[in-house]
PDB file of C-alpha atoms in Angstrom:
ATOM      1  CA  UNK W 176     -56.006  32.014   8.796  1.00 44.00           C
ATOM      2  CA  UNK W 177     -57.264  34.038  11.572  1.00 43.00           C
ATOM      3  CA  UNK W 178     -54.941  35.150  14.269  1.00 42.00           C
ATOM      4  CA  UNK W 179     -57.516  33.470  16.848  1.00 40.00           C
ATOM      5  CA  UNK W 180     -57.075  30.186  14.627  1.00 40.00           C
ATOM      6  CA  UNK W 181     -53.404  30.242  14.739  1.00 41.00           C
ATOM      7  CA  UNK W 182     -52.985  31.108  18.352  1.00 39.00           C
ATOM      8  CA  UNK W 183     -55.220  27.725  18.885  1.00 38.00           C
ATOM      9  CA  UNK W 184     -53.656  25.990  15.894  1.00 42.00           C
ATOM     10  CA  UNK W 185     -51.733  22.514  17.721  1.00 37.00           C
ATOM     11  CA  UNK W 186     -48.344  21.981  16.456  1.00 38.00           C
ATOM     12  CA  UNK W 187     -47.863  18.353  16.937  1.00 35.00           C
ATOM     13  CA  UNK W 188     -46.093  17.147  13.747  1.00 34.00           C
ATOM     14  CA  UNK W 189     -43.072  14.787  15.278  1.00 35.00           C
ATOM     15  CA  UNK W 190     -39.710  14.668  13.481  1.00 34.00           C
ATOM     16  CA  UNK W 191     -38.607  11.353  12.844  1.00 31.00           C
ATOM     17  CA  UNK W 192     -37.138   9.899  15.494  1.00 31.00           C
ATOM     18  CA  UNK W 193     -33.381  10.038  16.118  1.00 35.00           C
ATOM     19  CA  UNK W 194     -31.429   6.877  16.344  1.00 38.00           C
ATOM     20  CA  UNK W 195     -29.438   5.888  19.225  1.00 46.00           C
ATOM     21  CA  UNK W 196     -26.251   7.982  19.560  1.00 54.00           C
ATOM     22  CA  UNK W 197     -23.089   5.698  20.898  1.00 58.00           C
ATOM     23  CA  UNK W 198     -22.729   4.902  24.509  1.00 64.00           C
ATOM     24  CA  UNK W 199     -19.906   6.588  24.691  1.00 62.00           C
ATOM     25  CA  UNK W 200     -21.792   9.650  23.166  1.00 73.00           C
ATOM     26  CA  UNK W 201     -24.400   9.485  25.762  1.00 79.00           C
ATOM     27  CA  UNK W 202     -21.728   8.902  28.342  1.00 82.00           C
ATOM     28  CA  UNK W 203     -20.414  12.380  27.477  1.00 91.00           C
ATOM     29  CA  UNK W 204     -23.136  14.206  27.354  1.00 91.00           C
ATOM     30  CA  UNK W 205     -24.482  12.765  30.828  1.00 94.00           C
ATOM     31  CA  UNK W 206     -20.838  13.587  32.491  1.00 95.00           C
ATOM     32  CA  UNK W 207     -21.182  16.949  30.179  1.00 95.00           C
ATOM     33  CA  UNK W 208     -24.409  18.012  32.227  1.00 96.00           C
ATOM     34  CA  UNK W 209     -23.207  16.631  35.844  1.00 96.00           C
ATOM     35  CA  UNK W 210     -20.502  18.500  35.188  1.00 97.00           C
ATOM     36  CA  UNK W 211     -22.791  21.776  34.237  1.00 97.00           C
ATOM     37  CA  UNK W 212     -24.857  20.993  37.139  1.00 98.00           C
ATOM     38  CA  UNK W 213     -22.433  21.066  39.614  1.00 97.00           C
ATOM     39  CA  UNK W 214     -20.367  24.316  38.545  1.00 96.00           C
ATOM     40  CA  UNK W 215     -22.701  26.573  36.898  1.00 96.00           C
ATOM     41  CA  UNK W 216     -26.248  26.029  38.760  1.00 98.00           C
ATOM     42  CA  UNK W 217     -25.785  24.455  41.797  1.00 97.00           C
ATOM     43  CA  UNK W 218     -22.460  26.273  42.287  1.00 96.00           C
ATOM     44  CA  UNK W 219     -24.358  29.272  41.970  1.00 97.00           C
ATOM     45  CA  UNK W 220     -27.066  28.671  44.764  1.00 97.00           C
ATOM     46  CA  UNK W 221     -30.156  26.207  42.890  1.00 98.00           C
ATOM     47  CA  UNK W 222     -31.005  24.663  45.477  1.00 97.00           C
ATOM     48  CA  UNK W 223     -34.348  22.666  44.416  1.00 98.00           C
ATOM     49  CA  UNK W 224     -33.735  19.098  43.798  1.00 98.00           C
ATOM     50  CA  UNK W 225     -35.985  18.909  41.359  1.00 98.00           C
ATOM     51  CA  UNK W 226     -34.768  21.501  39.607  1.00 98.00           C
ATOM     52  CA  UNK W 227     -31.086  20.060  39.729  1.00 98.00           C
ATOM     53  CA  UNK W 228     -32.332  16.675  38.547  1.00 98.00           C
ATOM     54  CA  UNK W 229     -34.596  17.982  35.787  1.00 98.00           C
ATOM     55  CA  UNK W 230     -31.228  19.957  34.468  1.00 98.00           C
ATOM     56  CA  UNK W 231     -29.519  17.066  34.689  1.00 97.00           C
ATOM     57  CA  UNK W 232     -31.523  14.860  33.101  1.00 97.00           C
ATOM     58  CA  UNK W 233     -32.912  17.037  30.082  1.00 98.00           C
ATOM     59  CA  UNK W 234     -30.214  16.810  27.065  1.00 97.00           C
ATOM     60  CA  UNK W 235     -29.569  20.530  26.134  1.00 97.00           C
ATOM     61  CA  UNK W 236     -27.353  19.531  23.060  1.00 96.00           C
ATOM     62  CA  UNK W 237     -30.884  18.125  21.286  1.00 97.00           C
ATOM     63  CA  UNK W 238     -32.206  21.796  21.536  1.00 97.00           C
ATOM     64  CA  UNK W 239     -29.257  23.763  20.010  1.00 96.00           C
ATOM     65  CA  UNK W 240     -28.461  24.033  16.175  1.00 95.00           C
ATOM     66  CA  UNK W 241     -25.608  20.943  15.470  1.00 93.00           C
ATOM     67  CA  UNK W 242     -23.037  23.631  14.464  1.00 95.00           C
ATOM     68  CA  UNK W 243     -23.149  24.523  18.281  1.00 95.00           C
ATOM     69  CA  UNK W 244     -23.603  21.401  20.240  1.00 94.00           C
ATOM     70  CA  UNK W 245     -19.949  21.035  21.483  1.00 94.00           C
ATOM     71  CA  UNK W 246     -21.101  24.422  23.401  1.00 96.00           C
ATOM     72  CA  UNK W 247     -24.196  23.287  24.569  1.00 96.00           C
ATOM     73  CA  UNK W 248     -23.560  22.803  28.024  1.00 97.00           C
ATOM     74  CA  UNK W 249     -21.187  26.336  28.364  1.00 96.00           C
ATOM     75  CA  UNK W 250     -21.911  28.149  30.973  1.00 94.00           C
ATOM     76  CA  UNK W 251     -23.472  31.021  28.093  1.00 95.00           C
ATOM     77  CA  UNK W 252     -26.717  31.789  25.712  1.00 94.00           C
ATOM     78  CA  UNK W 253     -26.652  30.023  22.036  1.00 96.00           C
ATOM     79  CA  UNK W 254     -28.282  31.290  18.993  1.00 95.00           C
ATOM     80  CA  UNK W 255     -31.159  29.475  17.207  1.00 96.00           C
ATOM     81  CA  UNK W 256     -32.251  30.491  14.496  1.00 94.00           C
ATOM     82  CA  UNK W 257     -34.191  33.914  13.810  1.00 92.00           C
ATOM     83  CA  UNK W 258     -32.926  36.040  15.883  1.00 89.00           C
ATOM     84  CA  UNK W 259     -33.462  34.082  18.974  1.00 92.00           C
ATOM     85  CA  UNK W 260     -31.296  32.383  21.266  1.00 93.00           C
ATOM     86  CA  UNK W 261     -31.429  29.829  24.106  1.00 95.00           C
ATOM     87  CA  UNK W 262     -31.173  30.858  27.358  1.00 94.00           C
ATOM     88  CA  UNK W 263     -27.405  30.139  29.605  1.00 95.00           C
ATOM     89  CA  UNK W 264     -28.282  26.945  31.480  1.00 97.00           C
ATOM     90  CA  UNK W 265     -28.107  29.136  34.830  1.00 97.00           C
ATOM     91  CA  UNK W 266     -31.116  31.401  34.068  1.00 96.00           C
ATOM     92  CA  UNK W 267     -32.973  28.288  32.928  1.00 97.00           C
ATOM     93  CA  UNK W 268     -32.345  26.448  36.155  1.00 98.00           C
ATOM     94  CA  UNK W 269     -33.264  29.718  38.156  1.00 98.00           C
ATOM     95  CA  UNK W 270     -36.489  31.087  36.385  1.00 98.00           C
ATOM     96  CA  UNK W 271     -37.337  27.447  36.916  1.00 98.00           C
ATOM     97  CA  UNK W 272     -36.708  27.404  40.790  1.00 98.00           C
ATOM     98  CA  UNK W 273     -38.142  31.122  41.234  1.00 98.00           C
ATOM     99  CA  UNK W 274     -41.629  29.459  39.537  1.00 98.00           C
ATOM    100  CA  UNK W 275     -41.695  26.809  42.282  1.00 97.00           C
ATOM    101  CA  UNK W 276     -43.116  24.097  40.185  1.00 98.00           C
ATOM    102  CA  UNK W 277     -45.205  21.225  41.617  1.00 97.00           C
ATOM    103  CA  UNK W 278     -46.102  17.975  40.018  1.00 98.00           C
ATOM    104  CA  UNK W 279     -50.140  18.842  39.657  1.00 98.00           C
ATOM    105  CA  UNK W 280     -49.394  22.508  38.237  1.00 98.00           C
ATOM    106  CA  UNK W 281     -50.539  23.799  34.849  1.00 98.00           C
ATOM    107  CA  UNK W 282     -47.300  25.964  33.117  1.00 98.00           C
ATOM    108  CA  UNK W 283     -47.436  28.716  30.444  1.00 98.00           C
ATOM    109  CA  UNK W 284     -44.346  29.205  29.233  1.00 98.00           C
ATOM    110  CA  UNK W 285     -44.272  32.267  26.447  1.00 97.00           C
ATOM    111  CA  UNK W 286     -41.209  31.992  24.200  1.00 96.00           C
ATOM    112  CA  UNK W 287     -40.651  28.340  23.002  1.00 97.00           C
ATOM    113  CA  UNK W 288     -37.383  28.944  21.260  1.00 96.00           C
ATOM    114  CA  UNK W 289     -35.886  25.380  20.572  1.00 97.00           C
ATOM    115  CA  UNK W 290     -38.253  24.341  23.288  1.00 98.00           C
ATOM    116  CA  UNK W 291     -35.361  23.745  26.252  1.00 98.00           C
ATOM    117  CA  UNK W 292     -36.831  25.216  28.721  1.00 98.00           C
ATOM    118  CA  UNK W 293     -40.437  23.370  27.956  1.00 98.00           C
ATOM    119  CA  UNK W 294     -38.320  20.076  28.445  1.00 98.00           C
ATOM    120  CA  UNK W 295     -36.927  21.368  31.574  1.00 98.00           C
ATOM    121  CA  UNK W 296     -40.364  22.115  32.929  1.00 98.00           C
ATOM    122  CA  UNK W 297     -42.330  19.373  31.243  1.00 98.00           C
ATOM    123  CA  UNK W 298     -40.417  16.775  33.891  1.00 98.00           C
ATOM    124  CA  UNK W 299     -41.775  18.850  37.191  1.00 98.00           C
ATOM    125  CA  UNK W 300     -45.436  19.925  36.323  1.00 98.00           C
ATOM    126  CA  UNK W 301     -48.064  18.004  35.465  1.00 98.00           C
ATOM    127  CA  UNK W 302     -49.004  20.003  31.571  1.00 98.00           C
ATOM    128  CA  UNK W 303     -46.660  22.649  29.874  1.00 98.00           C
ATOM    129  CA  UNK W 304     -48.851  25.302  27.522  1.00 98.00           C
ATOM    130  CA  UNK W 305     -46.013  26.824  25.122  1.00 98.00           C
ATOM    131  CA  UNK W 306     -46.627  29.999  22.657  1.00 97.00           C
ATOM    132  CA  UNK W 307     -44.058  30.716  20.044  1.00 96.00           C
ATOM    133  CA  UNK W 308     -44.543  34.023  17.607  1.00 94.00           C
ATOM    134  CA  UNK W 309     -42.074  32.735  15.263  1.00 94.00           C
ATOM    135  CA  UNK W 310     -43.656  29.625  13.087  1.00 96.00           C
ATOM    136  CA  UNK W 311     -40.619  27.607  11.859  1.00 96.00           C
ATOM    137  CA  UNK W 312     -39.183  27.791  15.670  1.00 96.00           C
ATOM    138  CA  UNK W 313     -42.680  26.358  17.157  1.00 97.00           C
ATOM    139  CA  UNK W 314     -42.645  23.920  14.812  1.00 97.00           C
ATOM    140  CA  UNK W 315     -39.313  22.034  14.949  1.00 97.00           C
ATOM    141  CA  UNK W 316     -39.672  22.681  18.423  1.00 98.00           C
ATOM    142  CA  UNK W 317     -42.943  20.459  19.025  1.00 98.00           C
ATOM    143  CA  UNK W 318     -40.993  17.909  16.650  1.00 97.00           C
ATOM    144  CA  UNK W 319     -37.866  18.161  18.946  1.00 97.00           C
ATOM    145  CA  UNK W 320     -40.356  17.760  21.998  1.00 98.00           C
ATOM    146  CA  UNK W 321     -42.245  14.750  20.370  1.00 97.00           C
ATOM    147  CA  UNK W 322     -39.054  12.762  19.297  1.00 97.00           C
ATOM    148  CA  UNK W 323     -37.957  12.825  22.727  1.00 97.00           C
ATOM    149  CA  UNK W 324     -41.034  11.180  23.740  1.00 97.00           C
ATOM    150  CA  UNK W 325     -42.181  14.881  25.291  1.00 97.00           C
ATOM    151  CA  UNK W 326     -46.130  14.206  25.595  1.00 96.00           C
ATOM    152  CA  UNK W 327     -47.320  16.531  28.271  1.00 98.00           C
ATOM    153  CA  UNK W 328     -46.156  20.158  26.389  1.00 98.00           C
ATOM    154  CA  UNK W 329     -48.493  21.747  23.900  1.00 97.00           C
ATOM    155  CA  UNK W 330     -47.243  24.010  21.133  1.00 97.00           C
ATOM    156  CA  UNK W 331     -48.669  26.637  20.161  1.00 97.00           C
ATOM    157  CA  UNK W 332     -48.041  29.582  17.758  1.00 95.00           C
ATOM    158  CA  UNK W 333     -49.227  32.889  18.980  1.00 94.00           C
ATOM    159  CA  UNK W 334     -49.028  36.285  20.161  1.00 92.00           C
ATOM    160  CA  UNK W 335     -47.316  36.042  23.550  1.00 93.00           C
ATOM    161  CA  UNK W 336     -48.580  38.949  25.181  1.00 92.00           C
ATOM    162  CA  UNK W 337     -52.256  37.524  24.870  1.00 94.00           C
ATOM    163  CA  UNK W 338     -51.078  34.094  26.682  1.00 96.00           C
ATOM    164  CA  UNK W 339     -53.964  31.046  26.070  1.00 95.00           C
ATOM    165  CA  UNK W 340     -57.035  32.558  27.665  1.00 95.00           C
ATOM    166  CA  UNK W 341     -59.150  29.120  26.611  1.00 94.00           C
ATOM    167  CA  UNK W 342     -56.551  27.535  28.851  1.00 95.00           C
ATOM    168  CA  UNK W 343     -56.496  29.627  32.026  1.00 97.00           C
ATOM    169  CA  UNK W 344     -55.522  29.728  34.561  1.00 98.00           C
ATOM    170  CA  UNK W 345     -51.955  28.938  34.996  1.00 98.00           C
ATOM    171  CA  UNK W 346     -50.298  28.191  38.581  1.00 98.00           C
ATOM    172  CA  UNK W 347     -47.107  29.137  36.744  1.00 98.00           C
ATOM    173  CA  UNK W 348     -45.821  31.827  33.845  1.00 98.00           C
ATOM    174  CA  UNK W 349     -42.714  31.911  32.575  1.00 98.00           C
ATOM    175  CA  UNK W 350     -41.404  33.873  29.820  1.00 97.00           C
ATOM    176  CA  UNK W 351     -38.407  33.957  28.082  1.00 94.00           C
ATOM    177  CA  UNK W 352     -38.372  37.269  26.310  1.00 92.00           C
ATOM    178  CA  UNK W 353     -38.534  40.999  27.705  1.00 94.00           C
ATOM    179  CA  UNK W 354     -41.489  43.064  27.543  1.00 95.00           C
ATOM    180  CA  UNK W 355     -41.121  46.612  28.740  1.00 94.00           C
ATOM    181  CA  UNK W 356     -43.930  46.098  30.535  1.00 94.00           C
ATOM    182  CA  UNK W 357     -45.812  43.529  32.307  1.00 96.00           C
ATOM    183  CA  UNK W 358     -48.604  42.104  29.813  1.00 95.00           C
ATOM    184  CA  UNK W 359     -51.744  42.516  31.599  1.00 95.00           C
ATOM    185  CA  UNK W 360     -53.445  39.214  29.875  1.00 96.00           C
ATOM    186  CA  UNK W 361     -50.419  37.203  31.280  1.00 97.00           C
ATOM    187  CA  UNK W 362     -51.551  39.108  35.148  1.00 97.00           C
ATOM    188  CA  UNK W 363     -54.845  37.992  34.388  1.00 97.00           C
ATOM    189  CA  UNK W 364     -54.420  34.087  33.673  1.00 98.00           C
ATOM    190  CA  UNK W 365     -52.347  33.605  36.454  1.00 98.00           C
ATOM    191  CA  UNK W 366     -54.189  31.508  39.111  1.00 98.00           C
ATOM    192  CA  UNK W 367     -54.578  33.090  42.727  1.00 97.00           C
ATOM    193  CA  UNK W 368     -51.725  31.554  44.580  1.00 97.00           C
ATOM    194  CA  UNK W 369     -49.790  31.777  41.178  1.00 98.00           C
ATOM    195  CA  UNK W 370     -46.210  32.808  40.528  1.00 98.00           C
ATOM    196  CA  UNK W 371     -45.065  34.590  36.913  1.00 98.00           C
ATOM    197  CA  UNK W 372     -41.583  35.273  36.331  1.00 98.00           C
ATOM    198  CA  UNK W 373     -40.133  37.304  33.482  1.00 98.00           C
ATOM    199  CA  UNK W 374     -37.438  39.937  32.399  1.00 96.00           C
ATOM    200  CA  UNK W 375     -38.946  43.558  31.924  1.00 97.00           C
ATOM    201  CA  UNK W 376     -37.140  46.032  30.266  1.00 95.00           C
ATOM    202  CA  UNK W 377     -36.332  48.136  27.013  1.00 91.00           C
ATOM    203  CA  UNK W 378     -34.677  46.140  24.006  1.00 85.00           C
ATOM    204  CA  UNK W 379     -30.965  46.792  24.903  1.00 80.00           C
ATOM    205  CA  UNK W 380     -31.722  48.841  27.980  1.00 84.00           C
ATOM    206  CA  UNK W 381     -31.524  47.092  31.686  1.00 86.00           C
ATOM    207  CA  UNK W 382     -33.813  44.695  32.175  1.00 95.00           C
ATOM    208  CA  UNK W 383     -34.764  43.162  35.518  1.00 96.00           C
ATOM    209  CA  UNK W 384     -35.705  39.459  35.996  1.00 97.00           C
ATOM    210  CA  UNK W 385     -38.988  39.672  38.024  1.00 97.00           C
ATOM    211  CA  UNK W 386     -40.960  37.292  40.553  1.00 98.00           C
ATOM    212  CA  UNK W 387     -44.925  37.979  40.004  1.00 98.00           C
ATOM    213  CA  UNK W 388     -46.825  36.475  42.917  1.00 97.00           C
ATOM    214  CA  UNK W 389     -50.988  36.693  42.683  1.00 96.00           C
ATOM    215  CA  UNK W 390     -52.227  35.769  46.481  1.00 94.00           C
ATOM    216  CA  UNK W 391     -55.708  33.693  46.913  1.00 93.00           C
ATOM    217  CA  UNK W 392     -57.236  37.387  47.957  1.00 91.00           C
ATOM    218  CA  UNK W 393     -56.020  38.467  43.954  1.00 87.00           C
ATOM    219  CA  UNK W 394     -53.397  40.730  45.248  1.00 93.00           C
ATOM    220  CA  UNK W 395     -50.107  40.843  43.318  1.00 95.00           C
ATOM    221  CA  UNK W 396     -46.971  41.206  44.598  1.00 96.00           C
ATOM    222  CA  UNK W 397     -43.336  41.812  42.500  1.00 96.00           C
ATOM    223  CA  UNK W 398     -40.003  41.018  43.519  1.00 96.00           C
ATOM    224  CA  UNK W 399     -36.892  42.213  41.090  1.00 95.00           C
ATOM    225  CA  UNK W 400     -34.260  40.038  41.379  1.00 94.00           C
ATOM    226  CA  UNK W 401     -31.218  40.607  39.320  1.00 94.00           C
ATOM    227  CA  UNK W 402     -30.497  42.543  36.017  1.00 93.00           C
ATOM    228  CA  UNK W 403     -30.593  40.049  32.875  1.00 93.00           C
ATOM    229  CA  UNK W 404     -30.251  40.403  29.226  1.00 90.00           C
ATOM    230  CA  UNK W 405     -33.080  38.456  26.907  1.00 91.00           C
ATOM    231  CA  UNK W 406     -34.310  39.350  23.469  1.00 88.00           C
ATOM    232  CA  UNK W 407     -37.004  41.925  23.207  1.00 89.00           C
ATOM    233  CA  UNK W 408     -40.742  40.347  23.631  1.00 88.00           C
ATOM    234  CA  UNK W 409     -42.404  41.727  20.209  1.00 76.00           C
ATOM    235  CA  UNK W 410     -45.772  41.236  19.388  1.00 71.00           C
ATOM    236  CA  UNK W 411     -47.651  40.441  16.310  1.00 67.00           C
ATOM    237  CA  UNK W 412     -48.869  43.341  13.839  1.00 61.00           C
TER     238      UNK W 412
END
């Protein structure tokens, strides 16, 4: 298969769906993410209601591995599988914010992992565009998004640093894995007016989380934020 073909290849295979867990199940894990709300995001200055609600709302333990979903709402990143992790549910809620999502925008998010953060922004745009390089990952990801009755994200499996040019532009970019430099095809399918945020930085050197801003004249503007720590943002051979 072409790398073209599997960039545009749709991954929307659905796991079965999950039965009902226990009231009291659901009761903790509701109390579980107030609870994560409160101290870890909005302690820390979220301020977008959205946002706050969205993080609230979105259960994180569906999009870790079971052997670490009494840890799913620590205040920390989880592995995933292959390498990968998800993200600490603070850098989640504040990527998010930084993007300033609106309900009619178009996302591309590059780096599905376990497809959290997709969730997260699926509830406060109007269509999420998602590129995993790492097949098995996309894959129970778009079955993860699907049994949770998920239907405006789109899974792909691609090269990140190209983005979805067939799908341009985007009025937001996120991307949840560190480049050492800004991928110019991700610059060029933002939409004037746009915002991309993303950690830049060497694989185990200092990274900076970064807020991309393309004005309606085309001119692009960068803010760096804060230094973060994400896995390394490889591309395919």
């Amino acid at each position: 298969m072409s790398g073209r073909n599997l960039l545009s290849m749709i991954l929307s295979a659905a796991l079965p769906l999950l039965g009902c867990a226990p009231q009291s199940s659901r009761d903790e894990a509701a109390a579980a993410r107030a609870t994560m709300v409160t101290q870890q995001i909005a302690g820390r200055g979220i301020r977008d209601p959205r946002v706050l609600e969205a993080m609230r709302t979105v259960p994180r333990h569906r999009f870790v591995p079971e052997s670490w979903a009494d840890a799913a709402y620590s205040d920390q990143p989880l592995p995933i599988g292959f390498g990968q992790t998800i993200s600490q549910p603070y850098i989640v809620a504040l990527m998010t914010e930084l993007a300033q999502p609106g309900p009619g925008d178009k996302a591309l998010e590059i780096g599905t992992g376990s497809g959290y953060q997709a969730a997260v922004l699926a509830r406060l745009v109007k269509q999420v565009v998602t590129i995993e390089i790492v097949e098995p990952l996309g894959r129970e990801a778009a079955g993860r998004l699907a049994a949770l009755g998920v239907d405006n994200v789109t899974v792909r499996i691609g090269d990140g640093y190209q983005g979805w040019k067939e799908e341009a532009p985007y009025d937001i970019i996120l991307v949840t894995a560190a480049p050492e430099q800004v991928p110019q095809a991700l610059l060029d399918q933002l939409a004037p007016g746009g915002r991309l945020v993303l950690p830049v930085g060497p694989a185990g050197g200092i990274q900076n989380l970064r807020v991309i801003g393309k004005a309606l004249s085309g001119e692009v503007t960068t803010r760096e934020l804060l230094p973060v720590r994400f896995v390394p943002m490889v591309p395919s051979p």
